[in-house]
C-alpha positions as a Python dict, from the first residue, in 0.01 Angstrom:
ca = {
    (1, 'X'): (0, 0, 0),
    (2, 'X'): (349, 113, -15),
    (3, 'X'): (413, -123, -332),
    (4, 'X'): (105, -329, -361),
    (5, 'X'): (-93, -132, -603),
    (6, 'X'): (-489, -221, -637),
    (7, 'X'): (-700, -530, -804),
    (8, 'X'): (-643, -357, -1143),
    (9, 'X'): (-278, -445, -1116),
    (10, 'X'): (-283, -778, -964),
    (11, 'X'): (-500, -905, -1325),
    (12, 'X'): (-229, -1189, -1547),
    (13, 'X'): (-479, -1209, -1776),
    (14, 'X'): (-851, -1156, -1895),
    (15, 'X'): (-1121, -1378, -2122),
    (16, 'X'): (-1397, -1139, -2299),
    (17, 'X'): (-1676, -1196, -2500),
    (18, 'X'): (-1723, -934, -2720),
    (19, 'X'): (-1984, -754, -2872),
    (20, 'X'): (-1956, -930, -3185),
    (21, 'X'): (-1987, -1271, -3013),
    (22, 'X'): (-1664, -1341, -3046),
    (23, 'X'): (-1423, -1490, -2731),
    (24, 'X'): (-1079, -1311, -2668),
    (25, 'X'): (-780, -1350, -2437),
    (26, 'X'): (-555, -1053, -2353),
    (27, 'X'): (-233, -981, -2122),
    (28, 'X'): (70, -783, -2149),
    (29, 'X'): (156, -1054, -2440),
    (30, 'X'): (-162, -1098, -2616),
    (31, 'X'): (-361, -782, -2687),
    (32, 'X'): (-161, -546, -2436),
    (33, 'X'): (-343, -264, -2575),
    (34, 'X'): (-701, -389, -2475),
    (35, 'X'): (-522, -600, -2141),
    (36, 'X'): (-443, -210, -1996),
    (37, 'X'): (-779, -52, -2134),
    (38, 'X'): (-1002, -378, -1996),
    (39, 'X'): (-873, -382, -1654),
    (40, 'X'): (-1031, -101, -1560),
    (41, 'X'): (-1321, -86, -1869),
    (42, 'X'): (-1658, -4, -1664),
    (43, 'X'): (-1797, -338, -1885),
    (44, 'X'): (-1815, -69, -2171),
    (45, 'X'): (-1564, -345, -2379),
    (46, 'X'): (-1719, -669, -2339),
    (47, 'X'): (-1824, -916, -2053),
    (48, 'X'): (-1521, -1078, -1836),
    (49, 'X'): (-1586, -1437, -1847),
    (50, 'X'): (-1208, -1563, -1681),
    (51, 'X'): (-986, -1382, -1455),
    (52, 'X'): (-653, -1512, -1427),
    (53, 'X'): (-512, -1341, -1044),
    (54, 'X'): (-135, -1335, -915),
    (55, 'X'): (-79, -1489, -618),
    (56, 'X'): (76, -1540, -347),
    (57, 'X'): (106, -1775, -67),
    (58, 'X'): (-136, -1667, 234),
    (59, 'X'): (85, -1461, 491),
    (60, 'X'): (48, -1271, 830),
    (61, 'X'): (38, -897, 894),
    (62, 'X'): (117, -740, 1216),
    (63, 'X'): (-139, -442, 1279),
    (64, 'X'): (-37, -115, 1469),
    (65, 'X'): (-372, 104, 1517),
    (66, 'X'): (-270, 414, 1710),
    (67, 'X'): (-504, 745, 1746),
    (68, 'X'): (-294, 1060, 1683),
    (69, 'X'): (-350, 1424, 1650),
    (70, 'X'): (-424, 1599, 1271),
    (71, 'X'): (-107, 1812, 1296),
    (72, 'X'): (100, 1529, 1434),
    (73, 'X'): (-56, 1293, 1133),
    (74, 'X'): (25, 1595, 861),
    (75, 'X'): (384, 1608, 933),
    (76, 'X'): (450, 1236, 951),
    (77, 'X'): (287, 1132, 649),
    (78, 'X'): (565, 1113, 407),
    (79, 'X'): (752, 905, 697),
    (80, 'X'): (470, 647, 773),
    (81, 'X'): (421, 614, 395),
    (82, 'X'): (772, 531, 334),
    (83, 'X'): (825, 308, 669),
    (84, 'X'): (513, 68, 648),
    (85, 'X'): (344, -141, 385),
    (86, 'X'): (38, -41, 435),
    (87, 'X'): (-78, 275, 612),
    (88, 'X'): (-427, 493, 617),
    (89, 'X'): (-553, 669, 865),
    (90, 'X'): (-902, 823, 950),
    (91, 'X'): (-978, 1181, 1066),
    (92, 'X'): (-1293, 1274, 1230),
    (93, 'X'): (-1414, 1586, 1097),
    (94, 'X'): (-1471, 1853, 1379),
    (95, 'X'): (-1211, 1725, 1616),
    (96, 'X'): (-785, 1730, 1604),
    (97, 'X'): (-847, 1366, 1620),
    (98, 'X'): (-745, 1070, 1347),
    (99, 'X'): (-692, 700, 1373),
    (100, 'X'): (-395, 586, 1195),
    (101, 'X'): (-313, 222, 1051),
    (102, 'X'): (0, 59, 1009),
    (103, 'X'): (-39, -324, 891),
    (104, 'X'): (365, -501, 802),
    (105, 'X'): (405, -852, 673),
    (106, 'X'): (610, -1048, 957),
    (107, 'X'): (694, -1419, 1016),
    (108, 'X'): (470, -1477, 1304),
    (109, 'X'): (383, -1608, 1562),
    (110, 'X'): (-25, -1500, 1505),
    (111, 'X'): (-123, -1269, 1798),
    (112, 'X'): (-500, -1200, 1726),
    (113, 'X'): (-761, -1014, 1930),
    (114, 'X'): (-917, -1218, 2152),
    (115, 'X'): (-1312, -1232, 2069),
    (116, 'X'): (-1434, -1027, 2339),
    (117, 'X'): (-1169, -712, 2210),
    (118, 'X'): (-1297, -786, 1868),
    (119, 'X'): (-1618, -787, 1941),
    (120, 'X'): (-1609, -501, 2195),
    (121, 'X'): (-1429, -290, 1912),
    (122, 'X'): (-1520, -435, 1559),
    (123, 'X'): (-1889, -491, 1649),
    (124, 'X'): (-2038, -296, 1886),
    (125, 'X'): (-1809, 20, 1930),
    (126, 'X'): (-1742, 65, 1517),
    (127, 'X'): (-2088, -82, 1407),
    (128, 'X'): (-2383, -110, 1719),
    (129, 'X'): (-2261, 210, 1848),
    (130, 'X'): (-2164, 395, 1628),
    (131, 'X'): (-2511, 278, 1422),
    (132, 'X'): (-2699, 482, 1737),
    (133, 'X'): (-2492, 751, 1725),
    (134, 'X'): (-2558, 843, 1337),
    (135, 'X'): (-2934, 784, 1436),
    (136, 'X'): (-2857, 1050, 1687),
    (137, 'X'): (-2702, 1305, 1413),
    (138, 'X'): (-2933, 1253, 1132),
    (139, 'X'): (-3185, 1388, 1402),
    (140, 'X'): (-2982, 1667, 1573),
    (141, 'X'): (-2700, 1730, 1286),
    (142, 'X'): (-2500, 1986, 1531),
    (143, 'X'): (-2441, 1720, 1809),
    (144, 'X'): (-2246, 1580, 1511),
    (145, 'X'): (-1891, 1714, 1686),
    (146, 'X'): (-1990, 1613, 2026),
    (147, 'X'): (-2007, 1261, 1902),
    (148, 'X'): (-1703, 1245, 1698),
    (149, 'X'): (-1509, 1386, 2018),
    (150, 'X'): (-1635, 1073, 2129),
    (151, 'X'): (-1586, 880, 1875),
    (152, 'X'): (-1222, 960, 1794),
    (153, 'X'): (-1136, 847, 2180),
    (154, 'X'): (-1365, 511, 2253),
    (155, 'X'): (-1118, 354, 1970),
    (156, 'X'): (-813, 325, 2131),
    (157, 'X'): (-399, 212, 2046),
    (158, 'X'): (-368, -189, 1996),
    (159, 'X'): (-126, -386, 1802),
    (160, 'X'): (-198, -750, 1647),
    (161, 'X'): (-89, -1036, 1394),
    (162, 'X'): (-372, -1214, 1222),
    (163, 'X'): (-389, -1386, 859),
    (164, 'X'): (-391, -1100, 600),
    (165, 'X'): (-742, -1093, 530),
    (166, 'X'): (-861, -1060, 865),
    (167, 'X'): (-635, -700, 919),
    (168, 'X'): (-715, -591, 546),
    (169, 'X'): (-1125, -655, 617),
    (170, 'X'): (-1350, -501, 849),
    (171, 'X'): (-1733, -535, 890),
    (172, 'X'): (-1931, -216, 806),
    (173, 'X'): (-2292, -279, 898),
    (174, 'X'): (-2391, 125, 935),
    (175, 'X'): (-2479, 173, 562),
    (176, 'X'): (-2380, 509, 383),
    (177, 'X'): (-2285, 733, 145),
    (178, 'X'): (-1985, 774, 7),
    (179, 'X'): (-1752, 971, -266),
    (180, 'X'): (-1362, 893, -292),
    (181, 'X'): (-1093, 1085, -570),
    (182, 'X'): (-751, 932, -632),
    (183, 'X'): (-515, 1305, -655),
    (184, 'X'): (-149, 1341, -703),
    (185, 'X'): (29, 1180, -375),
    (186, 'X'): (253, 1501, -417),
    (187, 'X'): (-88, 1750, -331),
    (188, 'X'): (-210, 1537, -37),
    (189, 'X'): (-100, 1690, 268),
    (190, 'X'): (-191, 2025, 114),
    (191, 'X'): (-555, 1985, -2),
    (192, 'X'): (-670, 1814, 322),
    (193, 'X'): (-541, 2153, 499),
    (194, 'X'): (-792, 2292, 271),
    (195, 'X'): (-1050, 2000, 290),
    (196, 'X'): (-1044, 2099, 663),
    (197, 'X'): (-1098, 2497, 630),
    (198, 'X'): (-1396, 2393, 446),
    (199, 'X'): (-1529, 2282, 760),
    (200, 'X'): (-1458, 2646, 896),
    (201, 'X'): (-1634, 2777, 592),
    (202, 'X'): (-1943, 2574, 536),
    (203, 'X'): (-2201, 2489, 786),
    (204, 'X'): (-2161, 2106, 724),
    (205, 'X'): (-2178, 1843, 1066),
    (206, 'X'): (-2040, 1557, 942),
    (207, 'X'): (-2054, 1189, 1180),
    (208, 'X'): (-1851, 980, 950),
    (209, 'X'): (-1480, 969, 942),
    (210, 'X'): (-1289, 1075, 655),
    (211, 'X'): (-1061, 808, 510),
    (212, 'X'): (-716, 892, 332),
    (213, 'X'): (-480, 588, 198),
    (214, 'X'): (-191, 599, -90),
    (215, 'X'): (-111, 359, -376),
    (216, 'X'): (188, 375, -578),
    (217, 'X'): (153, 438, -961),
    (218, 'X'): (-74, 194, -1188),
    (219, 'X'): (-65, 143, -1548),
    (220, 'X'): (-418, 20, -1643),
    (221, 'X'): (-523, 320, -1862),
    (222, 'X'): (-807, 421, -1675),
    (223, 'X'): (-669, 326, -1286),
    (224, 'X'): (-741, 591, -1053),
    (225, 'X'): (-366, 571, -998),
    (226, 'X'): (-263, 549, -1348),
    (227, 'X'): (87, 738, -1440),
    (228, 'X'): (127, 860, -1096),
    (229, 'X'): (160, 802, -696),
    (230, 'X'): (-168, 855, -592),
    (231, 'X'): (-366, 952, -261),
    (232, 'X'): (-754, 830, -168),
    (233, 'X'): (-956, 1053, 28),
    (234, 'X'): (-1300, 880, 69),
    (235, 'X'): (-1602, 1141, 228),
    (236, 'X'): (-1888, 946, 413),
    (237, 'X'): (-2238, 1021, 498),
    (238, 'X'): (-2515, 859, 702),
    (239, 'X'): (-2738, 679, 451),
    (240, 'X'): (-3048, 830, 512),
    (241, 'X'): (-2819, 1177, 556),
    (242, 'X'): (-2829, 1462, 232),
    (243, 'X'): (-2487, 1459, 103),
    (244, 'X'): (-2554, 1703, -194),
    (245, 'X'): (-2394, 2017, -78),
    (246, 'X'): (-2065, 1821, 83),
    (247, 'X'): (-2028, 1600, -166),
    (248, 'X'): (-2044, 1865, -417),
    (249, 'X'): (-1801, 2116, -216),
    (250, 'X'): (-1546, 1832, -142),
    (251, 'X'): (-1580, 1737, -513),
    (252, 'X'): (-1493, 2106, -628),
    (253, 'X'): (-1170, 2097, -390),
    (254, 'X'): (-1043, 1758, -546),
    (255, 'X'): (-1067, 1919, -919),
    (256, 'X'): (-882, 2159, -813),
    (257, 'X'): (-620, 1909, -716),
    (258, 'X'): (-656, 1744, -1081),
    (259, 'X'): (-829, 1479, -865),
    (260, 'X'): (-1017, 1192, -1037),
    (261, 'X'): (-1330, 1024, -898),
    (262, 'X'): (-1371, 667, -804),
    (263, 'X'): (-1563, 488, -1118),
    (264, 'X'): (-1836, 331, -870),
    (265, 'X'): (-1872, 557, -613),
    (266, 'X'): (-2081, 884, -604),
    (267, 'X'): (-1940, 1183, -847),
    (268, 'X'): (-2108, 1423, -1059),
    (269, 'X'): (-1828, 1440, -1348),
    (270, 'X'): (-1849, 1384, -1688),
    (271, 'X'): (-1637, 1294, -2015),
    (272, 'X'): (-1547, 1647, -2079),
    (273, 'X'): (-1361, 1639, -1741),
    (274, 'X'): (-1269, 1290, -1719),
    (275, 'X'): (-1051, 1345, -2060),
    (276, 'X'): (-884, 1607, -1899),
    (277, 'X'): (-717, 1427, -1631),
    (278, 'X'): (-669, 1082, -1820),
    (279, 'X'): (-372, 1070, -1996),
    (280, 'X'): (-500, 759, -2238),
    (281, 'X'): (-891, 857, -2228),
    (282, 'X'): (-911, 863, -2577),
    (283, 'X'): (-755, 561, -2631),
    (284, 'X'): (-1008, 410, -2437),
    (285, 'X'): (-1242, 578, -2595),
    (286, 'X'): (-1155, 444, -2993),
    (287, 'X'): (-1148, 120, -2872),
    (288, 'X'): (-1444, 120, -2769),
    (289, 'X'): (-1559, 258, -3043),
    (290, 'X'): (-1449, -44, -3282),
    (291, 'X'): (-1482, -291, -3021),
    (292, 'X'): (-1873, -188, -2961),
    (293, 'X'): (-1987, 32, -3194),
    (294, 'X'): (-2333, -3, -3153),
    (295, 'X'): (-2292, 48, -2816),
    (296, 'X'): (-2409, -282, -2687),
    (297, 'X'): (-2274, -208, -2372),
    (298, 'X'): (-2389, 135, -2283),
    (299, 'X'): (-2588, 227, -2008),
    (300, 'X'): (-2673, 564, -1870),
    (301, 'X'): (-2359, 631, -1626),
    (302, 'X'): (-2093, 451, -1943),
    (303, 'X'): (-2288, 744, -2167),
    (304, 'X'): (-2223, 978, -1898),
    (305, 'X'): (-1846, 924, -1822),
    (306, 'X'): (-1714, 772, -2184),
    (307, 'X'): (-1953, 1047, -2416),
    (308, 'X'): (-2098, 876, -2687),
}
């Protein structure tokens, strides 16, 4: 959101065993330097045995869900950003057509969906329907843009207030694919311009909805968001869909935009690049070397990102 930046950020404090057997505490008092490296540490440190959250008392959101137009999105950006809490919207590749989210904090009273909107909407539009449809594209790929036509319409404007977690969460059972990089907030509105000639360019048909949300800067040393204000754009396939050539095109635009890819999501780079675009990678990196330097810890993808 607007000021709420991600679960990195909302850690007090972190237990650890480490690899030497040994039990450790850290926060921005005790061990700051391993507090900002663990909070975002892949496991490649040591096991988290005790998370200590902040918190705050349970509150209501009011939800705006309004589908707009791409160029109409584009130019209010910076203004929905700076207006709302939270805001994210979706654009369905193919079509001028994007669902935007606005979700404020307010004092009430609740105004939820009734069950048959939710379950008209949330269940069988976003997940029964939409489950057929992709069964539809994976067969016939080019009726891909007929169906998000579709798609971008059924959902239309509503407004509710519900308890936070019910307008943060929403049940995805149509399983899939999917690749997300955190770039510069300052490069957004520029790069999806060019993340949408690519559709112009490549022969891709794409049924899932591309997702784009903001965070503000983080300070966790390897946070997607870390030294910056950041932009998410998430790319989606159909599970049983190839995603090889659009992942890898999509990838090639967001290192262009000194993007960095989400640590548990699909990517192809590696530690050459990652040190590139991480202003304390090797920090990380020589702490883990004399925190585990017999790499109890490692795995294939830790080998992969961190080097070894």
């Amino acid at each position: 959101g607007r000021t709420a930046a991600g679960l990195a950020s909302q850690v007090v404090s972190l237990e650890m065993v480490l690899a030497d057997g040994s039990v450790v505490t850290c926060s921005r008092d005790e061990r700051p330097e391993l507090f900002d490296a663990a909070r975002v540490g892949l496991g490649s440190l040591g096991i988290v045995t005790a998370i200590t959250w902040k918190a705050i008392p349970k509150f209501l959101l009011r939800a705006q869900e309004k589908p707009m137009r791409w160029d109409s999105v584009l130019e209010r950006i910076d203004e929905y950003d700076r207006d709302n809490e939270h805001f994210e919207f979706y654009w369905f590749p193919h079509t001028d057509g994007c669902l935007t989210k606005r979700n404020n904090r307010t004092e009430g009273p609740a105004k939820p969906l009734s069950k048959f909107k939710y379950w008209m909407d949330d269940q069988f539009l976003s997940n029964t329907v939409f489950g057929v449809l992709n069964g539809v594209t994976h067969r016939a790929p080019a009726t891909a843009p007929f169906f998000n036509r579709i798609s971008a319409k059924a959902l239309g404007a509503r407004t509710y207030t519900d308890t936070s977690y019910k307008v943060f969460t929403s049940p995805r059972t149509v399983r899939f694919k999917e690749q997300e990089y955190a770039i510069p907030r300052d490069n957004l509105q520029g790069t999806l311009r060019e993340l949408r000639a690519l559709f112009d360019k490549r022969d891709w048909r794409i049924s899932f909805p591309i997702e784009i949300r903001m965070l503000p800067e983080e300070d966790a040393w390897l946070s997607m968001a870390y030294g910056r204000r950041t932009a998410f754009i998430a790319v989606h396939v159909y599970h049983r869909d190839p995603h090889e050539e659009y992942f890898q095109g999509v990838e090639e635009l967001m290192v262009a935009a000194d993007g960095r890819p989400h640590w548990g999501k699909l990517h192809t780079r590696d530690a050459s690049y990652l040190e590139t675009v991480y202003p304390k990678f090797a920090d990380f990196r020589a702490l883990r070397d004399e925190l585990d330097p017999e790499r109890r810890f490692a795995n294939a993808y830790t080998t992969k990102v961190f080097g070894d």
